[in-house]
Short mmCIF file of C-alpha atoms and ligand atoms in Angstrom, two decimals:
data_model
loop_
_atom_site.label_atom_id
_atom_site.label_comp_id
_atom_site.label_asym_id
_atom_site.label_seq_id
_atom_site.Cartn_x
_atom_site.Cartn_y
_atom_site.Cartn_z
CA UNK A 1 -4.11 30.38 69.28
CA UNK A 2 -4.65 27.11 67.30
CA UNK A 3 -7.33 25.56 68.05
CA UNK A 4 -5.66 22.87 70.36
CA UNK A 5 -4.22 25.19 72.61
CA UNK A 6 -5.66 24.36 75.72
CA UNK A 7 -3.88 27.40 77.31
CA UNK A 8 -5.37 29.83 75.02
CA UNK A 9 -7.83 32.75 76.89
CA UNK A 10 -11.30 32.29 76.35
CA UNK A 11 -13.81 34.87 76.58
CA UNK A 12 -17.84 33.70 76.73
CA UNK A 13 -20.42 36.45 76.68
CA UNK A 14 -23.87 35.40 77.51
CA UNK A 15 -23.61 33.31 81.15
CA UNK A 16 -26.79 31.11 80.50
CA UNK A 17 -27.34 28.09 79.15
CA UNK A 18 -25.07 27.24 76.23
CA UNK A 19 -22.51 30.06 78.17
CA UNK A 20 -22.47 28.08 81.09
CA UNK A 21 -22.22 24.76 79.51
CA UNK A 22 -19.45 25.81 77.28
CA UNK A 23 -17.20 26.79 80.11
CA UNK A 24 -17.63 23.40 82.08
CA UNK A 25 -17.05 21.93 79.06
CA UNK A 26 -14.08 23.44 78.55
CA UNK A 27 -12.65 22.29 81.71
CA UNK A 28 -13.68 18.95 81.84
CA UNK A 29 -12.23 18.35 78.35
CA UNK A 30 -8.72 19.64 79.53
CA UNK A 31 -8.72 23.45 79.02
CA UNK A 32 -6.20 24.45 81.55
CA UNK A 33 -5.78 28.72 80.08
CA UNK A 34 -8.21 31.52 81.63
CA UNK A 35 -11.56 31.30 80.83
CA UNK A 36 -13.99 34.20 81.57
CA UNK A 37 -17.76 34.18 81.83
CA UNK A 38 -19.76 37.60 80.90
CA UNK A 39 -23.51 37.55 81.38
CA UNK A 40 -25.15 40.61 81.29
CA UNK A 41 -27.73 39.38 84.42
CA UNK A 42 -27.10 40.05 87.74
CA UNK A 43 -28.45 36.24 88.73
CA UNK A 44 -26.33 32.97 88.81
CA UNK A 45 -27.10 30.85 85.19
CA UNK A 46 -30.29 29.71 85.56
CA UNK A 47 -32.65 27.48 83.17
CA UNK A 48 -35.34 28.57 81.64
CA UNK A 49 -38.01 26.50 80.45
CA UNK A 50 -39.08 25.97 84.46
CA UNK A 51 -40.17 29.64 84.02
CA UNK A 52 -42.94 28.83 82.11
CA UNK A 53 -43.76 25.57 83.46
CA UNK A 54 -42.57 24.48 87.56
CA UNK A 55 -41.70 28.09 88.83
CA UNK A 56 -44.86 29.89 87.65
CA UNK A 57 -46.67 26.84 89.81
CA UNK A 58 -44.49 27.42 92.65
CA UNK A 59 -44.49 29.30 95.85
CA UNK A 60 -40.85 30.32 94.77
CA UNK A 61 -38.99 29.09 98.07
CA UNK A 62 -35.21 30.22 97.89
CA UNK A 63 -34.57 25.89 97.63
CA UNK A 64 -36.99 25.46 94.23
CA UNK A 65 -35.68 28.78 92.24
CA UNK A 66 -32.04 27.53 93.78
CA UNK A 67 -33.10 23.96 92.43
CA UNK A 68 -32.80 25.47 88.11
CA UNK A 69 -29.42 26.96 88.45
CA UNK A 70 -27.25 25.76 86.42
CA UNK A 71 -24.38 25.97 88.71
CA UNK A 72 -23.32 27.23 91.91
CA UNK A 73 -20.95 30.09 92.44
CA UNK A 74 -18.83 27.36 94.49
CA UNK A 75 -18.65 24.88 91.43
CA UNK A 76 -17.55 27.79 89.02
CA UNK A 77 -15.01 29.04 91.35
CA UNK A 78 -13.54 26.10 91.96
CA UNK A 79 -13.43 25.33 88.11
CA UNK A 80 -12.05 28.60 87.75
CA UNK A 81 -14.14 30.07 85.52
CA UNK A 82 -13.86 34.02 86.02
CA UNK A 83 -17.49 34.85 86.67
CA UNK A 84 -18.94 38.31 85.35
CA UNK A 85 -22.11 39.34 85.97
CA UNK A 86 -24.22 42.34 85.58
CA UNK A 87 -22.05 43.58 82.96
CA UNK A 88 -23.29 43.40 79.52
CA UNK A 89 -20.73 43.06 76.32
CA UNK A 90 -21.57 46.34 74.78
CA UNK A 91 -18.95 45.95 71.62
CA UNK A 92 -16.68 43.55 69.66
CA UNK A 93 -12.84 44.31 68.55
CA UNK A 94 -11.82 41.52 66.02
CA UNK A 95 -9.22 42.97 64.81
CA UNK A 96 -8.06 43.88 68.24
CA UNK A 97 -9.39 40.43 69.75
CA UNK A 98 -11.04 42.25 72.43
CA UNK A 99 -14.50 42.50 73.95
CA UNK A 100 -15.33 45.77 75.46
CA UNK A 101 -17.89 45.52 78.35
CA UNK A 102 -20.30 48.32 79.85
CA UNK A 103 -17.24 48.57 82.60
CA UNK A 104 -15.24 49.92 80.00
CA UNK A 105 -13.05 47.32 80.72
CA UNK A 106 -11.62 45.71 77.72
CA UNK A 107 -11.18 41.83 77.45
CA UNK A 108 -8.80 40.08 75.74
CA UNK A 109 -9.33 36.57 74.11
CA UNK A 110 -7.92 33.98 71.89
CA UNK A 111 -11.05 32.08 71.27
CA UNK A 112 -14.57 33.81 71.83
CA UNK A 113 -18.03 32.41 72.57
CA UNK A 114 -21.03 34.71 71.47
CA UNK A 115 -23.45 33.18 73.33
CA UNK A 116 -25.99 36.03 74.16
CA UNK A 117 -29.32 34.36 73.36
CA UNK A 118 -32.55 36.07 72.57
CA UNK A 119 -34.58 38.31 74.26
CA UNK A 120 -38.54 38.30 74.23
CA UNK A 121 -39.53 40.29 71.00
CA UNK A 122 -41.03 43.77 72.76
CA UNK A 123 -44.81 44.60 72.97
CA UNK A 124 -45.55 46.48 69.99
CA UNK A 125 -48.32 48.48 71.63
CA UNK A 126 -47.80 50.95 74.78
CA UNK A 127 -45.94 49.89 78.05
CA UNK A 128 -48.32 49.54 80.62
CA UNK A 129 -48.40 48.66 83.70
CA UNK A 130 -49.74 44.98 84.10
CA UNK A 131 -48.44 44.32 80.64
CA UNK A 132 -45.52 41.36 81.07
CA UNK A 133 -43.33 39.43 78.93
CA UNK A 134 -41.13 36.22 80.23
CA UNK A 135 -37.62 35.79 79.37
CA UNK A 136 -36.04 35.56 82.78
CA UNK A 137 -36.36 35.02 85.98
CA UNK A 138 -37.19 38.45 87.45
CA UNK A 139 -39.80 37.98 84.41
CA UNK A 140 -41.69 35.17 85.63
CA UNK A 141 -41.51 36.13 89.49
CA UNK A 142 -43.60 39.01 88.27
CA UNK A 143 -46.00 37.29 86.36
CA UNK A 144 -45.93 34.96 89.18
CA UNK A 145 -47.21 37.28 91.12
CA UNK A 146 -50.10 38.52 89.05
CA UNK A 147 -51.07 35.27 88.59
CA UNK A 148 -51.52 34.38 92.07
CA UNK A 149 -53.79 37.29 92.18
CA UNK A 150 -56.17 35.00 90.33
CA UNK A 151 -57.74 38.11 88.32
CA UNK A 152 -58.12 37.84 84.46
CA UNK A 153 -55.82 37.75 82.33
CA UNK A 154 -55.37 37.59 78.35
CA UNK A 155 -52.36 35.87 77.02
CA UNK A 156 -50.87 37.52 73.50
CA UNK A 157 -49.39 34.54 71.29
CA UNK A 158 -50.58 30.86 70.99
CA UNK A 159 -46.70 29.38 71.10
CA UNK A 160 -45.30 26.97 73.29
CA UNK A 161 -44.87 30.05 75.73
CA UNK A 162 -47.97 31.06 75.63
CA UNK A 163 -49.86 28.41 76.12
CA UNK A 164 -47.80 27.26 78.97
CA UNK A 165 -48.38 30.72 80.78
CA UNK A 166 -52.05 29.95 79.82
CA UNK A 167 -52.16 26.55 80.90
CA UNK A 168 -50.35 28.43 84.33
CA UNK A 169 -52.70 30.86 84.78
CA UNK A 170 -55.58 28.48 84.89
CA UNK A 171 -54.09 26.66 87.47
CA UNK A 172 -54.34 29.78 89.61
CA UNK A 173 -58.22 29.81 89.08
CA UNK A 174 -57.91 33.07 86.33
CA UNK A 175 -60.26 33.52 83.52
CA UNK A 176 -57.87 33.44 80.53
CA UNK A 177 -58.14 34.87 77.14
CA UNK A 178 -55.45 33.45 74.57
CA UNK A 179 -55.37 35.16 71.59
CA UNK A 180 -53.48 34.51 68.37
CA UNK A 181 -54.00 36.47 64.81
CA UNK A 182 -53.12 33.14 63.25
CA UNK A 183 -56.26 30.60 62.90
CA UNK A 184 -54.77 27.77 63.89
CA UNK A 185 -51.56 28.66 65.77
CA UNK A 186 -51.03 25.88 67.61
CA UNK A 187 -50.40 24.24 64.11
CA UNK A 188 -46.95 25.65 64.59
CA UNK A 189 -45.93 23.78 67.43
CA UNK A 190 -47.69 20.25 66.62
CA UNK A 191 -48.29 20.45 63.00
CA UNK A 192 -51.98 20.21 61.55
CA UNK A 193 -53.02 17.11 62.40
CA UNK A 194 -52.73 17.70 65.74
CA UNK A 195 -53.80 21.82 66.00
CA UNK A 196 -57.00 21.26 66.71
CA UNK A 197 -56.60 18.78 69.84
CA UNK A 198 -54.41 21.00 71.41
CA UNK A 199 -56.99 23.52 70.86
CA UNK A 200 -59.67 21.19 72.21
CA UNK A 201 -57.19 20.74 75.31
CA UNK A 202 -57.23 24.49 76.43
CA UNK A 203 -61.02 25.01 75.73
CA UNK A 204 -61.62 21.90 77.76
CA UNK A 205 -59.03 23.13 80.75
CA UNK A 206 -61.57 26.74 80.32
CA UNK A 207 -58.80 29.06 78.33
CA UNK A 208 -60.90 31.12 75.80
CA UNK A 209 -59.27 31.31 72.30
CA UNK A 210 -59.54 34.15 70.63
CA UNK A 211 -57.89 32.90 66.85
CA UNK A 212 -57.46 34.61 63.83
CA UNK A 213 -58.08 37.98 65.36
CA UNK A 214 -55.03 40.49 66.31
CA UNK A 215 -54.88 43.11 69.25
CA UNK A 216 -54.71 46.39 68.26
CA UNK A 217 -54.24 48.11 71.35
CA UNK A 218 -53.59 47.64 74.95
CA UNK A 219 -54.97 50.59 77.03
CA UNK A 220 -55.24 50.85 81.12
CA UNK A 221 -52.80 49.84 83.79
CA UNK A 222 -52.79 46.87 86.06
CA UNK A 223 -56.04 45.39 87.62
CA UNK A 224 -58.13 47.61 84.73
CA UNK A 225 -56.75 46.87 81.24
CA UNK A 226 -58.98 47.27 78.39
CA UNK A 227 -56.90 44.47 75.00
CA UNK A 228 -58.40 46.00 72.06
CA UNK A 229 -58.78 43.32 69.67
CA UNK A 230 -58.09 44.09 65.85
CA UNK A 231 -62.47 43.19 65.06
CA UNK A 232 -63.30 46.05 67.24
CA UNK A 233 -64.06 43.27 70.32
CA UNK A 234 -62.79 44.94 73.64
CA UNK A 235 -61.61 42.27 76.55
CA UNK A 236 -61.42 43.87 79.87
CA UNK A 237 -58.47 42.44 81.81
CA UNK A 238 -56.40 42.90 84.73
CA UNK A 239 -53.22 41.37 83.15
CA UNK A 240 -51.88 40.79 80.00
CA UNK A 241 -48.96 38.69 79.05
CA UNK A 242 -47.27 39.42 75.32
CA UNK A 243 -45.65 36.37 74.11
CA UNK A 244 -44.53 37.17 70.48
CA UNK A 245 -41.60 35.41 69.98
CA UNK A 246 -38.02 36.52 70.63
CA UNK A 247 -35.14 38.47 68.61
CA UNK A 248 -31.35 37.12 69.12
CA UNK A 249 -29.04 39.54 71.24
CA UNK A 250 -26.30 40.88 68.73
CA UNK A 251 -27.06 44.77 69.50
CA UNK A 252 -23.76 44.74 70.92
CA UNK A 253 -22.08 43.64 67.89
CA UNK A 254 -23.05 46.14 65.30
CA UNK A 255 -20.14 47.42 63.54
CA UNK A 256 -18.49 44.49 64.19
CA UNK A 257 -17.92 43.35 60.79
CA UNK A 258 -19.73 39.61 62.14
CA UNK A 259 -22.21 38.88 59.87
CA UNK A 260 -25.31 39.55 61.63
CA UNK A 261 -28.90 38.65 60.15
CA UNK A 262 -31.29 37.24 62.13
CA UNK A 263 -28.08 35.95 64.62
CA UNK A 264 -24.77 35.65 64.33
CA UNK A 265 -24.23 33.67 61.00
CA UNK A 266 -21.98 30.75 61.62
CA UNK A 267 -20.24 28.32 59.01
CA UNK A 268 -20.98 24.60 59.99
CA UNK A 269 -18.22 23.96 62.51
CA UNK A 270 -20.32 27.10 64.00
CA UNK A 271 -17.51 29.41 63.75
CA UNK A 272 -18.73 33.45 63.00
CA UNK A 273 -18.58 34.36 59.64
CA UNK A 274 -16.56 37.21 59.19
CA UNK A 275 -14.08 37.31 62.32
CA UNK A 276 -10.95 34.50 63.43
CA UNK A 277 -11.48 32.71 66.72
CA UNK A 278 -15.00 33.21 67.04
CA UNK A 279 -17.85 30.80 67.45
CA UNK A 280 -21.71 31.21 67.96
CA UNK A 281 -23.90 28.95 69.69
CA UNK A 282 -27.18 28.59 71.56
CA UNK A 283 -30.17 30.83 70.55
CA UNK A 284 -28.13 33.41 69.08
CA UNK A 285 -26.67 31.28 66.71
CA UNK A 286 -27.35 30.85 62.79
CA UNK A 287 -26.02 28.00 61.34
CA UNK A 288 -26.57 26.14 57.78
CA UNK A 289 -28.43 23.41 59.31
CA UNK A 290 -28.26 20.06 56.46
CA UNK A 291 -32.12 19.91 56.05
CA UNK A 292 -32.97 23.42 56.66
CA UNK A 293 -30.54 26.29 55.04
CA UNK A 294 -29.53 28.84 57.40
CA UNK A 295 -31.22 27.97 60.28
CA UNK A 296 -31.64 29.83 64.28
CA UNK A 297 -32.98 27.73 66.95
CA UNK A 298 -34.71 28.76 70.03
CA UNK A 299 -34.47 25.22 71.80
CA UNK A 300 -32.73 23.91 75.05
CA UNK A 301 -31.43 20.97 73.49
CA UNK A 302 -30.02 23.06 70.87
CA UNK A 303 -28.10 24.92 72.91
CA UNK A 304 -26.67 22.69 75.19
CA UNK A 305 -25.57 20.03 72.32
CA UNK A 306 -23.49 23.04 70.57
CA UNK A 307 -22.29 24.52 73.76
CA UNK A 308 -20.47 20.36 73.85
CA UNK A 309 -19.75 20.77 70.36
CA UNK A 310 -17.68 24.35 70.47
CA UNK A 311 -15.84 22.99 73.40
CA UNK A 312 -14.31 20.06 71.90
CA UNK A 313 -13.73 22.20 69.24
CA UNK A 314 -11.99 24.58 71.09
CA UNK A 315 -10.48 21.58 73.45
CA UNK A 316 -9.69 19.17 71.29
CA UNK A 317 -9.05 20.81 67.91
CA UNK A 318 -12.31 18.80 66.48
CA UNK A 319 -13.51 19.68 62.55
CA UNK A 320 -16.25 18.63 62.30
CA UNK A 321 -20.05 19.69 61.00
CA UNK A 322 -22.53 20.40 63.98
CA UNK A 323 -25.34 18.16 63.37
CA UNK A 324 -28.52 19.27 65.28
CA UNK A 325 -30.66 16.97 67.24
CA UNK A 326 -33.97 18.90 67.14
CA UNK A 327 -35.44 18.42 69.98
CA UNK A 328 -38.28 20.04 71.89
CA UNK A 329 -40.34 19.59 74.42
CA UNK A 330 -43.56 21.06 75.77
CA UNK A 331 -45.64 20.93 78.85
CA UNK A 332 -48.58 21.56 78.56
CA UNK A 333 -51.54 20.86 81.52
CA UNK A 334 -50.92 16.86 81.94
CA UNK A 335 -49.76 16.42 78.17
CA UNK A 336 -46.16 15.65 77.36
CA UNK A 337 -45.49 17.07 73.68
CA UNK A 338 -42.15 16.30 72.36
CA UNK A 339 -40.55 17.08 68.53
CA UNK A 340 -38.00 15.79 66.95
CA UNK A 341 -36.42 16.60 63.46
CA UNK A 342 -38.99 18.66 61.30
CA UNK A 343 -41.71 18.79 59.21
CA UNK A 344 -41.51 19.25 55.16
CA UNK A 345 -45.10 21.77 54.64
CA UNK A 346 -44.19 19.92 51.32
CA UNK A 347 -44.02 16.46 52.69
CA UNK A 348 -46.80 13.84 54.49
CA UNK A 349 -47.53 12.50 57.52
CA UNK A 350 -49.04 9.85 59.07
CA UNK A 351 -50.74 9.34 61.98
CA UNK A 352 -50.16 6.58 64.61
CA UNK A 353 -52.10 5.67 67.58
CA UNK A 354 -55.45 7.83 68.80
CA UNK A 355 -55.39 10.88 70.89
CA UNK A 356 -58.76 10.97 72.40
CA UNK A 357 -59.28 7.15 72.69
CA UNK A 358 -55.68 6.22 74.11
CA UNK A 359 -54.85 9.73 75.97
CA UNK A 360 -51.19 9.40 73.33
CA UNK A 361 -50.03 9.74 69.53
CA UNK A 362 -47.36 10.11 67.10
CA UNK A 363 -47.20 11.49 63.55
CA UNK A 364 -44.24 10.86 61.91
CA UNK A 365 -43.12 13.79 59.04
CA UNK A 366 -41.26 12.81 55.86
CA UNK A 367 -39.80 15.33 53.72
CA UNK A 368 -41.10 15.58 49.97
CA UNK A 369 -39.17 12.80 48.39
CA UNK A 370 -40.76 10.40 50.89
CA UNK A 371 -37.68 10.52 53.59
CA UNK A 372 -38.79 10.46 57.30
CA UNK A 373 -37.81 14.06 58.55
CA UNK A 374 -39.30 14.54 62.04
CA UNK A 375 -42.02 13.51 64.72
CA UNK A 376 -44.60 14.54 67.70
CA UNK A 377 -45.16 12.56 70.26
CA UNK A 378 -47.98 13.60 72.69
CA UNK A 379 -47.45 11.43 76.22
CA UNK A 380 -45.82 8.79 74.28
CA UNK A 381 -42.42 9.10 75.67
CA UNK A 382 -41.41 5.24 74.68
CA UNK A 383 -42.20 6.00 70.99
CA UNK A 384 -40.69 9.45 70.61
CA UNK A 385 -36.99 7.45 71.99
CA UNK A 386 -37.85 4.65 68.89
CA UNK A 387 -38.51 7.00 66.49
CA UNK A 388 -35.47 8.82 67.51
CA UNK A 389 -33.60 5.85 66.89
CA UNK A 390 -35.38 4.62 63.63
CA UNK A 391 -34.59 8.29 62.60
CA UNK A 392 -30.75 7.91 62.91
CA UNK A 393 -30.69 4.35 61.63
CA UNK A 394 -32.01 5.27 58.10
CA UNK A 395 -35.38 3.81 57.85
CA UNK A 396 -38.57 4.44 56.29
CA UNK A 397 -41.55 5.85 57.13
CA UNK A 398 -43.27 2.38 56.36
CA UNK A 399 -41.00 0.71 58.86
CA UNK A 400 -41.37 3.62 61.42
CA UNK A 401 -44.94 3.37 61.30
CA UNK A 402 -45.04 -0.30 61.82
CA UNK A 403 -42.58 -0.23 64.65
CA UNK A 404 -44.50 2.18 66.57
CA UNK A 405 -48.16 0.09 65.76
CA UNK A 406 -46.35 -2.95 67.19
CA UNK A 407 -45.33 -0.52 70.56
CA UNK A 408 -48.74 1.10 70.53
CA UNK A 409 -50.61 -2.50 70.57
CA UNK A 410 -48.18 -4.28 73.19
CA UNK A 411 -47.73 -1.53 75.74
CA UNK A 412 -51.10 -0.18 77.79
CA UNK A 413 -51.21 3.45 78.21
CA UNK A 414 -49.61 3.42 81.42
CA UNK A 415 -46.71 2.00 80.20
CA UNK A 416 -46.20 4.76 77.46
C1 FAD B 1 -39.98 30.83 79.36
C2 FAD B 1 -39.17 29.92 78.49
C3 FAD B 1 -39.51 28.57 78.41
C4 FAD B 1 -38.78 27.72 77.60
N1 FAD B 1 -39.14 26.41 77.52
C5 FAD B 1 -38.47 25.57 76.70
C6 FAD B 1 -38.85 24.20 76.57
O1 FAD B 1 -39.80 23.75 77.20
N2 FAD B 1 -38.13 23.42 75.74
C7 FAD B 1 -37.08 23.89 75.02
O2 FAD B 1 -36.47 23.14 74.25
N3 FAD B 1 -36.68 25.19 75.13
C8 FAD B 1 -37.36 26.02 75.94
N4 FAD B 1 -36.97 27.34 76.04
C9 FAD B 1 -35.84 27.81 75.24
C10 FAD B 1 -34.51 27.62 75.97
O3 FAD B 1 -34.60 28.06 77.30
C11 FAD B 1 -33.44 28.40 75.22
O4 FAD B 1 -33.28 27.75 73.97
C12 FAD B 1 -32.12 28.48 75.95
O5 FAD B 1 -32.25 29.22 77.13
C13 FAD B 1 -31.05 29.12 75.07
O6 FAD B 1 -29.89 29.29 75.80
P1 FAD B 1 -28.81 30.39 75.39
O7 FAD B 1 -27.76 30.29 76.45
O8 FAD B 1 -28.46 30.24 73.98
O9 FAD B 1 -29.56 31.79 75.49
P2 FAD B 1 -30.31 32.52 76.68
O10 FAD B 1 -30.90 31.53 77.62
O11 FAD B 1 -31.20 33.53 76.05
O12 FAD B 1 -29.16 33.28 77.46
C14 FAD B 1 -28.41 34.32 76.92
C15 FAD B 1 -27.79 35.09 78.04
O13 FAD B 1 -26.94 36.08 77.48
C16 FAD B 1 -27.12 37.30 78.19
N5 FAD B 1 -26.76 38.42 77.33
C17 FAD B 1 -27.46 38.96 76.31
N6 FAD B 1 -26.79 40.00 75.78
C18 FAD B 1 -25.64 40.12 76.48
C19 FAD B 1 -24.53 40.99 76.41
N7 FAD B 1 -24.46 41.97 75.49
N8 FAD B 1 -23.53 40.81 77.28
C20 FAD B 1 -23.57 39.82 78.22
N9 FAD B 1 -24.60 38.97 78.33
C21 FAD B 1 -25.62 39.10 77.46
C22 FAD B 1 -28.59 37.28 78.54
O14 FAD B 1 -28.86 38.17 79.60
C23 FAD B 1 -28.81 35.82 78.90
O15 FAD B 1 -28.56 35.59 80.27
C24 FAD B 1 -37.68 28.21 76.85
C25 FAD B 1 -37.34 29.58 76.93
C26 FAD B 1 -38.08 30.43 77.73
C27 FAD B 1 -37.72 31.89 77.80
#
């Protein structure tokens, strides 16, 4: 079909976040052919940051898990959205312009959506009972669980993900272990100048950090699990939680003849290289982001800005160049981290407010040549949405910096 035909047949595999988004998209925007939803879950699209943040807190009462779905069966039916669930894509046709699911049934499209996601990147050592990972919800109802317990546990990976579970767990009254074979991992997430007070902010909540050591083993079952650490160290547990990152779905499209490294490679406009009719999007999705090369993004934001983009591509015919808001957010105890843009390991940064004296800060990033690139804001919501805008509007780091001094000295704390 071209790519204005709004009666075209569109399939979507992957019914979460940028799946889901793309197909009410697609309808509000005036897509009137048949448009079919495949997730590979059993469960209605739900979101997923609350499982590492409001539903590991919560006493998981049908209302608050019903509360993150993305949308009811109801409001898909009546868009007419042909929902599939429980039956993962298990291979790709282009040539054919078919998707073949686990059903053996073979689906037909015009335009396709690969919109599969990531899963959590497996525990390297042996599967054990007591050993969890999150990705889902069925995930974090069973860490839930252990949780509640309020037995040990040791947390494997200082990311966002991580340290939320962490930051969970304590909650709960556990003793908890984070450990990290990076030094400094929470440099990642906030950048350097901040590492260390997000470090501070665990110790001080009582998470132990274990940095710059690996785990070489995890041996035992639940309630008695012995994390061998790579210095020899031994940390008895009861459960441990493996958060090492995550590794984009496209299992299902070997053979394919996509381009497939690290994700589904996209051109700008986020169509698949190597296939007509197909786009990529969400956390599957490689794209050559402006300031970044080829670039995969694990973020919310992400996901749900290109799932609006591909749909008014598809829609409306639009051309243009997807241009990524970077955006992330973190909750972490009572600290609001947010990111926006990036930061240049070749550039500078520069510090504005004080952490520990007014509970909020912001370091603005520019790039190498002196160009503001990015921010983090810790509880400092009102200067994360100027920067944002000083960002778009082209001006310099000077400016930025004075900008937020002026905020920072006319607004009190609890105005942030
Ligand atoms: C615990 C957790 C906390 C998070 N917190 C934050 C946060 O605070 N801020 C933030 O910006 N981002 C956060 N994220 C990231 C954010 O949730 C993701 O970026 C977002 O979910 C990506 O959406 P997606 O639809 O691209 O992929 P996914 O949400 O991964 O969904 C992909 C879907 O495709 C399905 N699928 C996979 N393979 C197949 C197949 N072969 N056939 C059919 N279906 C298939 C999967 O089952 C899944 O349902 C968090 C993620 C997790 C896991």
């Amino acid at each position: 079909m071209s790519d204005t035909d709004v009666t075209g047949r569109v399939v979507i595999v992957g019914a979460s976040l940028a799946g889901t988004r793309t197909a009410q998209h697609l309808r509000t925007l005036g897509h009137t052919g048949p448009i079919a939803l495949v997730g590979a879950e059993a469960e209605l699209p739900y979101d997923r940051p609350p499982l590492s943040k409001d539903l590991l807190k919560s006493d998981w009462a049908d209302e608050t898990v019903e509360s993150f779905r993305l949308a009811t069966r109801g409001e898909l039916d009546e868009a007419g959205i042909d929902l599939r669930l429980g039956i993962p894509a298990v291979g790709l046709d282009v040539a054919a312009k078919a998707v073949l699911l686990d059903s053996g049934e073979r689906l037909a499209y015009d335009t396709l959506v690969i919109a599969t996601g990531a899963a959590a990147r497996p525990s390297p050592w042996r599967p054990a009972s007591g050993v969890l990972q999150l990705r889902t919800l069925a995930d974090a109802r069973a860490i839930a669980e252990r949780l509640a317990l309020g037995e040990p546990v040791v947390v494997v990976g200082g990311g966002f993900i991580g340290t939320e579970i962490a930051a969970a767990a304590i909650g709960f009254g556990c003793r908890v272990t984070v450990v990290d074979p990076v030094a400094e991992p929470m440099a990642r997430l906030v950048g350097p100048e901040l590492a260390a007070s997000l470090v501070d902010l665990h110790r001080a909540n009582g998470v132990e950090a274990r940095f710059g050591v690996g785990v070489a083993d995890i041996r035992g079952e639940a309630g008695a699990l012995t994390v061998v650490l790579d210095d020899g160290t031994e940390l008895s547990t009861s459960t441990a939680i493996v958060g090492i990152g995550s590794i984009p779905s496209t299992d299902w499209l070997a053979g394919s003849g996509l381009q497939l490294e690290n994700g589904v490679v996209t051109d700008a406009g986020l169509r698949a290289i190597g296939a007509e009719g197909v786009f990529a999007i969400g956390d599957v999705a490689r794209w050559p982001h402006p300031g970044r090369g080829l670039h995969r993004a694990e973020h919310w934001t992400n996901a749900s800005d290109q799932a609006r983009f591909v749909a008014a591509a598809i829609a409306q015919g639009a051309d243009a160049e997807f241009v990524s808001t970077d955006y992330v957010w973190s909750d972490q105890y009572d600290w609001k981290i947010h990111t926006v843009g990036h930061r240049d390991p070749a550039g500078t940064s520069v510090v504005v407010g004080d952490l520990a004296a007014d509970g909020r800060v912001a370091v603005v990033h520019a790039d190498a040549s002196g160009t503001p690139c990015g921010a983090v804001t810790v509880n400092w919501v009102r200067a994360l949405n100027q920067i944002r805008r000083l960002l778009a509007s082209g001006a310099t780091v000077d400016s930025i910096t004075e900008q937020l001094e002026q905020l920072g000295s006319s607004a009190p704390r609890a105005a942030a």
